[in-house]
Amino acid sequence: KAMHDFRCSLLPNGLLQSRYPSRQPQVIPVFNIYFIFMVEDYYWQTGETGHIREYRPVIDGILDWFDRRIGESGLIEDMEYWPFVDWVEGWDRGVPPAAEKGPATVHSLIYAAGLQAAARLNELTGRKYLAAEYQKRAKDILQKVEILCWDDTNGLYKEGPKHSRFSQHDQVWAVLTGLVKGKRAKSLMKKSLALDDIDKCSYSMQFYLLRALEMTNMYDRSEVIWDDWKGMLRQNLTTCPGDRVNMRSDCSGRSALALYEFTRCILGVKPLEPGWARIGI
């Protein structure tokens, strides 16, 4: 139903609205990439592919919109709508400060992750030619990130080519897209957790931080992340607030990742094949 409702919000330019139905339209481009992830998640939970074929035109339109936002640098810029990423202290309305001076690294990395997910979905449903195109587009933009955004002195990706601050977000998505692997990926994640002077992922984005720790075999270092949820208990909360910056909502589904983590990673039950045909415990 969620996928259907979002598809009903489709705009003529190819983007979906970030909440729908809604009396007031709102568009957050990055949330469109999450729609692609949603389609793939549904495949893993059910083993079905019919919905992939149904939503392929929507996915194509989303990725074409992002392709049109690639600037002279070769990175995503000038997002037109609300370029929100995460509620981070010091980020105005959840927007990476680098976006004020040009491209923000994280926008390009999340776009690359969307291309990679779309490639897998097209491979599953017989469009190998488009899967290859999406893989190439992902590879091209990741190469630009490596050239323009890597800071050799600090051994981290900058928040943007023209911005010298660092965030956990950029390191996390560099790992998730496969831009960095092996020892280099572990180094990024270690620094992301150890540095005080780094912009940190808020509650919802910590889902992807945990996935990056999982990919680098560093999930045992996730204990520090749960300090936020322990803090909620000390505040006598019985549900999860939306973020630590505004605390506008005391009951936000996007902060309830404990429901996922405790089952999948701490208890340790997950599908090894789509539709739970084989289960790992």
PDB file of C-alpha atoms in Angstrom, residues 4-198:
ATOM      1  CA  HIS A   4       1.129   2.271  -4.324  1.00  0.00           C
ATOM      2  CA  ASP A   5       0.386   5.500  -2.458  1.00  0.00           C
ATOM      3  CA  PHE A   6       3.800   6.964  -3.238  1.00  0.00           C
ATOM      4  CA  ARG A   7       3.417   6.063  -6.913  1.00  0.00           C
ATOM      5  CA  CYS A   8       0.115   7.965  -6.891  1.00  0.00           C
ATOM      6  CA  SER A   9       2.064  11.085  -5.830  1.00  0.00           C
ATOM      7  CA  LEU A  10       4.155  11.049  -9.022  1.00  0.00           C
ATOM      8  CA  LEU A  11       4.950  14.497 -10.455  1.00  0.00           C
ATOM      9  CA  PRO A  12       5.362  15.249 -14.183  1.00  0.00           C
ATOM     10  CA  ASN A  13       9.139  15.624 -13.737  1.00  0.00           C
ATOM     11  CA  GLY A  14       9.495  12.034 -12.516  1.00  0.00           C
ATOM     12  CA  LEU A  15       9.803  12.617  -8.759  1.00  0.00           C
ATOM     13  CA  LEU A  16       7.571  11.279  -6.011  1.00  0.00           C
ATOM     14  CA  GLN A  17       6.384  13.400  -3.125  1.00  0.00           C
ATOM     15  CA  SER A  18       7.960  12.641   0.237  1.00  0.00           C
ATOM     16  CA  ARG A  19       4.610  12.208   2.013  1.00  0.00           C
ATOM     17  CA  TYR A  20       1.317  11.223   0.452  1.00  0.00           C
ATOM     18  CA  PRO A  21      -1.632  11.674   0.582  1.00  0.00           C
ATOM     19  CA  SER A  22      -0.994  15.163   1.918  1.00  0.00           C
ATOM     20  CA  ARG A  23      -2.832  18.477   1.723  1.00  0.00           C
ATOM     21  CA  GLN A  24       0.504  20.247   1.295  1.00  0.00           C
ATOM     22  CA  PRO A  25       2.851  18.799  -1.344  1.00  0.00           C
ATOM     23  CA  GLN A  26       6.414  18.177  -0.178  1.00  0.00           C
ATOM     24  CA  VAL A  27       9.325  16.885  -2.266  1.00  0.00           C
ATOM     25  CA  ILE A  28      12.612  15.591  -0.842  1.00  0.00           C
ATOM     26  CA  PRO A  29      14.661  14.178  -3.747  1.00  0.00           C
ATOM     27  CA  VAL A  30      16.727  11.771  -1.604  1.00  0.00           C
ATOM     28  CA  PHE A  31      13.540  10.102  -0.340  1.00  0.00           C
ATOM     29  CA  ASN A  32      12.900   9.012  -3.934  1.00  0.00           C
ATOM     30  CA  ILE A  33      15.990   6.827  -3.724  1.00  0.00           C
ATOM     31  CA  TYR A  34      14.554   5.233  -0.592  1.00  0.00           C
ATOM     32  CA  PHE A  35      11.521   4.286  -2.686  1.00  0.00           C
ATOM     33  CA  ILE A  36      13.853   2.189  -4.865  1.00  0.00           C
ATOM     34  CA  PHE A  37      15.243   0.541  -1.739  1.00  0.00           C
ATOM     35  CA  MET A  38      11.652  -0.132  -0.630  1.00  0.00           C
ATOM     36  CA  VAL A  39      10.900  -2.000  -3.847  1.00  0.00           C
ATOM     37  CA  GLU A  40      13.991  -4.149  -3.319  1.00  0.00           C
ATOM     38  CA  ASP A  41      13.187  -4.723   0.369  1.00  0.00           C
ATOM     39  CA  TYR A  42       9.718  -5.961  -0.590  1.00  0.00           C
ATOM     40  CA  TYR A  43      11.292  -8.433  -3.003  1.00  0.00           C
ATOM     41  CA  TRP A  44      13.521  -9.788  -0.234  1.00  0.00           C
ATOM     42  CA  GLN A  45      10.621 -10.138   2.170  1.00  0.00           C
ATOM     43  CA  THR A  46       8.217 -11.808  -0.282  1.00  0.00           C
ATOM     44  CA  GLY A  47      10.261 -13.289  -3.123  1.00  0.00           C
ATOM     45  CA  GLU A  48       7.810 -11.658  -5.557  1.00  0.00           C
ATOM     46  CA  THR A  49       8.863  -9.773  -8.697  1.00  0.00           C
ATOM     47  CA  GLY A  50       5.526  -8.542 -10.090  1.00  0.00           C
ATOM     48  CA  HIS A  51       5.762  -5.303  -8.141  1.00  0.00           C
ATOM     49  CA  ILE A  52       9.244  -4.673  -9.576  1.00  0.00           C
ATOM     50  CA  ARG A  53       7.829  -4.654 -13.111  1.00  0.00           C
ATOM     51  CA  GLU A  54       4.985  -2.421 -11.936  1.00  0.00           C
ATOM     52  CA  TYR A  55       7.334   0.192 -10.474  1.00  0.00           C
ATOM     53  CA  ARG A  56      10.185   0.036 -12.987  1.00  0.00           C
ATOM     54  CA  PRO A  57       8.861   3.078 -14.926  1.00  0.00           C
ATOM     55  CA  VAL A  58       8.748   5.072 -11.665  1.00  0.00           C
ATOM     56  CA  ILE A  59      12.316   4.059 -10.823  1.00  0.00           C
ATOM     57  CA  ASP A  60      13.505   5.001 -14.323  1.00  0.00           C
ATOM     58  CA  GLY A  61      11.901   8.444 -13.949  1.00  0.00           C
ATOM     59  CA  ILE A  62      13.497   9.040 -10.550  1.00  0.00           C
ATOM     60  CA  LEU A  63      16.970   8.157 -11.787  1.00  0.00           C
ATOM     61  CA  ASP A  64      16.546  10.243 -14.935  1.00  0.00           C
ATOM     62  CA  TRP A  65      15.645  13.249 -12.753  1.00  0.00           C
ATOM     63  CA  PHE A  66      18.837  12.782 -10.745  1.00  0.00           C
ATOM     64  CA  ASP A  67      20.848  12.373 -13.940  1.00  0.00           C
ATOM     65  CA  ARG A  68      19.628  15.810 -15.038  1.00  0.00           C
ATOM     66  CA  ARG A  69      20.941  17.277 -11.760  1.00  0.00           C
ATOM     67  CA  ILE A  70      24.549  16.315 -12.509  1.00  0.00           C
ATOM     68  CA  GLY A  71      26.535  19.561 -12.811  1.00  0.00           C
ATOM     69  CA  GLU A  72      29.793  20.492 -14.470  1.00  0.00           C
ATOM     70  CA  SER A  73      31.720  18.777 -11.684  1.00  0.00           C
ATOM     71  CA  GLY A  74      30.104  15.455 -12.530  1.00  0.00           C
ATOM     72  CA  LEU A  75      28.348  15.349  -9.138  1.00  0.00           C
ATOM     73  CA  ILE A  76      24.727  15.919  -8.122  1.00  0.00           C
ATOM     74  CA  GLU A  77      24.025  19.570  -7.352  1.00  0.00           C
ATOM     75  CA  ASP A  78      21.285  22.215  -7.359  1.00  0.00           C
ATOM     76  CA  MET A  79      18.596  19.854  -6.060  1.00  0.00           C
ATOM     77  CA  GLU A  80      15.805  22.375  -6.732  1.00  0.00           C
ATOM     78  CA  TYR A  81      13.594  21.010  -3.947  1.00  0.00           C
ATOM     79  CA  TRP A  82      14.382  20.453  -0.248  1.00  0.00           C
ATOM     80  CA  PRO A  83      17.824  18.733  -0.299  1.00  0.00           C
ATOM     81  CA  PHE A  84      17.241  17.199   3.139  1.00  0.00           C
ATOM     82  CA  VAL A  85      19.457  14.318   4.260  1.00  0.00           C
ATOM     83  CA  ASP A  86      19.316  14.019   8.072  1.00  0.00           C
ATOM     84  CA  TRP A  87      18.578  16.028  11.206  1.00  0.00           C
ATOM     85  CA  VAL A  88      22.139  16.850  12.239  1.00  0.00           C
ATOM     86  CA  GLU A  89      23.225  19.533  14.699  1.00  0.00           C
ATOM     87  CA  GLY A  90      24.622  22.435  12.671  1.00  0.00           C
ATOM     88  CA  TRP A  91      22.823  21.460   9.455  1.00  0.00           C
ATOM     89  CA  ASP A  92      20.116  23.993   8.580  1.00  0.00           C
ATOM     90  CA  ARG A  93      16.830  22.120   8.136  1.00  0.00           C
ATOM     91  CA  GLY A  94      18.706  18.862   7.721  1.00  0.00           C
ATOM     92  CA  VAL A  95      20.669  20.027   4.666  1.00  0.00           C
ATOM     93  CA  PRO A  96      24.437  19.337   4.427  1.00  0.00           C
ATOM     94  CA  PRO A  97      26.223  22.734   4.548  1.00  0.00           C
ATOM     95  CA  ALA A  98      28.273  21.758   1.483  1.00  0.00           C
ATOM     96  CA  ALA A  99      25.106  22.067  -0.614  1.00  0.00           C
ATOM     97  CA  GLU A 100      25.253  25.851  -0.101  1.00  0.00           C
ATOM     98  CA  LYS A 101      28.605  26.020  -1.945  1.00  0.00           C
ATOM     99  CA  GLY A 102      28.062  23.406  -4.640  1.00  0.00           C
ATOM    100  CA  PRO A 103      27.701  19.626  -4.604  1.00  0.00           C
ATOM    101  CA  ALA A 104      27.238  17.713  -1.344  1.00  0.00           C
ATOM    102  CA  THR A 105      29.059  14.383  -1.441  1.00  0.00           C
ATOM    103  CA  VAL A 106      26.272  12.441   0.236  1.00  0.00           C
ATOM    104  CA  HIS A 107      23.728  13.319  -2.479  1.00  0.00           C
ATOM    105  CA  SER A 108      25.914  11.719  -5.138  1.00  0.00           C
ATOM    106  CA  LEU A 109      26.661   8.671  -2.990  1.00  0.00           C
ATOM    107  CA  ILE A 110      22.988   7.998  -2.242  1.00  0.00           C
ATOM    108  CA  TYR A 111      22.179   8.448  -5.938  1.00  0.00           C
ATOM    109  CA  ALA A 112      24.866   5.870  -6.761  1.00  0.00           C
ATOM    110  CA  ALA A 113      23.318   3.454  -4.250  1.00  0.00           C
ATOM    111  CA  GLY A 114      19.953   3.974  -5.949  1.00  0.00           C
ATOM    112  CA  LEU A 115      21.476   3.176  -9.347  1.00  0.00           C
ATOM    113  CA  GLN A 116      23.006  -0.006  -7.948  1.00  0.00           C
ATOM    114  CA  ALA A 117      19.689  -1.140  -6.437  1.00  0.00           C
ATOM    115  CA  ALA A 118      17.887  -0.362  -9.715  1.00  0.00           C
ATOM    116  CA  ALA A 119      20.487  -2.389 -11.606  1.00  0.00           C
ATOM    117  CA  ARG A 120      19.786  -5.414  -9.404  1.00  0.00           C
ATOM    118  CA  LEU A 121      16.022  -5.013  -9.873  1.00  0.00           C
ATOM    119  CA  ASN A 122      16.355  -4.766 -13.652  1.00  0.00           C
ATOM    120  CA  GLU A 123      18.650  -7.798 -13.725  1.00  0.00           C
ATOM    121  CA  LEU A 124      15.987  -9.750 -11.820  1.00  0.00           C
ATOM    122  CA  THR A 125      13.275  -8.817 -14.326  1.00  0.00           C
ATOM    123  CA  GLY A 126      15.101  -9.376 -17.604  1.00  0.00           C
ATOM    124  CA  ARG A 127      16.312  -5.878 -18.509  1.00  0.00           C
ATOM    125  CA  LYS A 128      20.009  -6.687 -18.516  1.00  0.00           C
ATOM    126  CA  TYR A 129      20.831  -3.827 -20.877  1.00  0.00           C
ATOM    127  CA  LEU A 130      19.385  -1.258 -18.449  1.00  0.00           C
ATOM    128  CA  ALA A 131      21.024  -2.973 -15.484  1.00  0.00           C
ATOM    129  CA  ALA A 132      24.381  -2.522 -17.234  1.00  0.00           C
ATOM    130  CA  GLU A 133      23.632   1.153 -17.930  1.00  0.00           C
ATOM    131  CA  TYR A 134      22.736   1.840 -14.305  1.00  0.00           C
ATOM    132  CA  GLN A 135      25.873   0.070 -13.088  1.00  0.00           C
ATOM    133  CA  LYS A 136      27.988   2.202 -15.415  1.00  0.00           C
ATOM    134  CA  ARG A 137      26.315   5.421 -14.251  1.00  0.00           C
ATOM    135  CA  ALA A 138      26.948   4.424 -10.637  1.00  0.00           C
ATOM    136  CA  LYS A 139      30.597   3.657 -11.374  1.00  0.00           C
ATOM    137  CA  ASP A 140      31.072   6.986 -13.168  1.00  0.00           C
ATOM    138  CA  ILE A 141      29.708   9.130 -10.344  1.00  0.00           C
ATOM    139  CA  LEU A 142      31.606   7.149  -7.699  1.00  0.00           C
ATOM    140  CA  GLN A 143      34.822   7.835  -9.603  1.00  0.00           C
ATOM    141  CA  LYS A 144      34.022  11.563  -9.465  1.00  0.00           C
ATOM    142  CA  VAL A 145      33.434  11.344  -5.700  1.00  0.00           C
ATOM    143  CA  GLU A 146      36.807   9.638  -5.294  1.00  0.00           C
ATOM    144  CA  ILE A 147      38.608  12.299  -7.341  1.00  0.00           C
ATOM    145  CA  LEU A 148      36.882  15.398  -5.939  1.00  0.00           C
ATOM    146  CA  CYS A 149      35.876  14.531  -2.383  1.00  0.00           C
ATOM    147  CA  TRP A 150      38.628  12.330  -0.915  1.00  0.00           C
ATOM    148  CA  ASP A 151      40.836  14.087   1.641  1.00  0.00           C
ATOM    149  CA  ASP A 152      44.180  12.297   1.743  1.00  0.00           C
ATOM    150  CA  THR A 153      45.398  14.186   4.821  1.00  0.00           C
ATOM    151  CA  ASN A 154      42.535  13.043   7.050  1.00  0.00           C
ATOM    152  CA  GLY A 155      41.795   9.783   5.283  1.00  0.00           C
ATOM    153  CA  LEU A 156      38.100  10.643   4.958  1.00  0.00           C
ATOM    154  CA  TYR A 157      35.627  11.867   2.367  1.00  0.00           C
ATOM    155  CA  LYS A 158      34.791  15.555   2.672  1.00  0.00           C
ATOM    156  CA  GLU A 159      31.191  16.743   2.813  1.00  0.00           C
ATOM    157  CA  GLY A 160      31.776  18.372  -0.578  1.00  0.00           C
ATOM    158  CA  PRO A 161      34.560  19.334  -2.991  1.00  0.00           C
ATOM    159  CA  LYS A 162      34.413  22.914  -1.673  1.00  0.00           C
ATOM    160  CA  HIS A 163      33.694  22.055   1.964  1.00  0.00           C
ATOM    161  CA  SER A 164      36.341  20.835   4.390  1.00  0.00           C
ATOM    162  CA  ARG A 165      34.112  19.363   7.145  1.00  0.00           C
ATOM    163  CA  PHE A 166      33.485  15.657   7.507  1.00  0.00           C
ATOM    164  CA  SER A 167      30.399  13.609   8.338  1.00  0.00           C
ATOM    165  CA  GLN A 168      29.679  10.011   9.185  1.00  0.00           C
ATOM    166  CA  HIS A 169      27.164  10.015   6.344  1.00  0.00           C
ATOM    167  CA  ASP A 170      29.756  10.272   3.578  1.00  0.00           C
ATOM    168  CA  GLN A 171      31.908   7.492   5.016  1.00  0.00           C
ATOM    169  CA  VAL A 172      28.878   5.242   5.528  1.00  0.00           C
ATOM    170  CA  TRP A 173      27.619   5.606   1.969  1.00  0.00           C
ATOM    171  CA  ALA A 174      31.133   5.211   0.559  1.00  0.00           C
ATOM    172  CA  VAL A 175      31.147   1.795   2.237  1.00  0.00           C
ATOM    173  CA  LEU A 176      27.580   0.859   1.238  1.00  0.00           C
ATOM    174  CA  THR A 177      28.177   1.689  -2.432  1.00  0.00           C
ATOM    175  CA  GLY A 178      31.398  -0.322  -2.501  1.00  0.00           C
ATOM    176  CA  LEU A 179      33.467   2.766  -3.276  1.00  0.00           C
ATOM    177  CA  VAL A 180      35.763   1.599  -0.467  1.00  0.00           C
ATOM    178  CA  LYS A 181      36.334  -1.986   0.628  1.00  0.00           C
ATOM    179  CA  GLY A 182      38.520  -4.070   2.902  1.00  0.00           C
ATOM    180  CA  LYS A 183      41.001  -2.356   5.222  1.00  0.00           C
ATOM    181  CA  ARG A 184      40.208   1.080   3.825  1.00  0.00           C
ATOM    182  CA  ALA A 185      36.502   0.637   4.596  1.00  0.00           C
ATOM    183  CA  LYS A 186      37.321  -0.465   8.148  1.00  0.00           C
ATOM    184  CA  SER A 187      39.522   2.600   8.577  1.00  0.00           C
ATOM    185  CA  LEU A 188      36.681   4.896   7.510  1.00  0.00           C
ATOM    186  CA  MET A 189      34.257   3.316   9.953  1.00  0.00           C
ATOM    187  CA  LYS A 190      36.743   3.386  12.840  1.00  0.00           C
ATOM    188  CA  LYS A 191      37.369   7.099  12.292  1.00  0.00           C
ATOM    189  CA  SER A 192      33.630   7.762  11.927  1.00  0.00           C
ATOM    190  CA  LEU A 193      33.011   6.364  15.397  1.00  0.00           C
ATOM    191  CA  ALA A 194      36.142   7.738  17.073  1.00  0.00           C
ATOM    192  CA  LEU A 195      36.242  11.371  15.931  1.00  0.00           C
ATOM    193  CA  ASP A 196      34.462  13.988  18.011  1.00  0.00           C
ATOM    194  CA  ASP A 197      34.686  16.684  15.333  1.00  0.00           C
ATOM    195  CA  ILE A 198      32.546  14.886  12.776  1.00  0.00           C
TER     196      ILE A 198
END
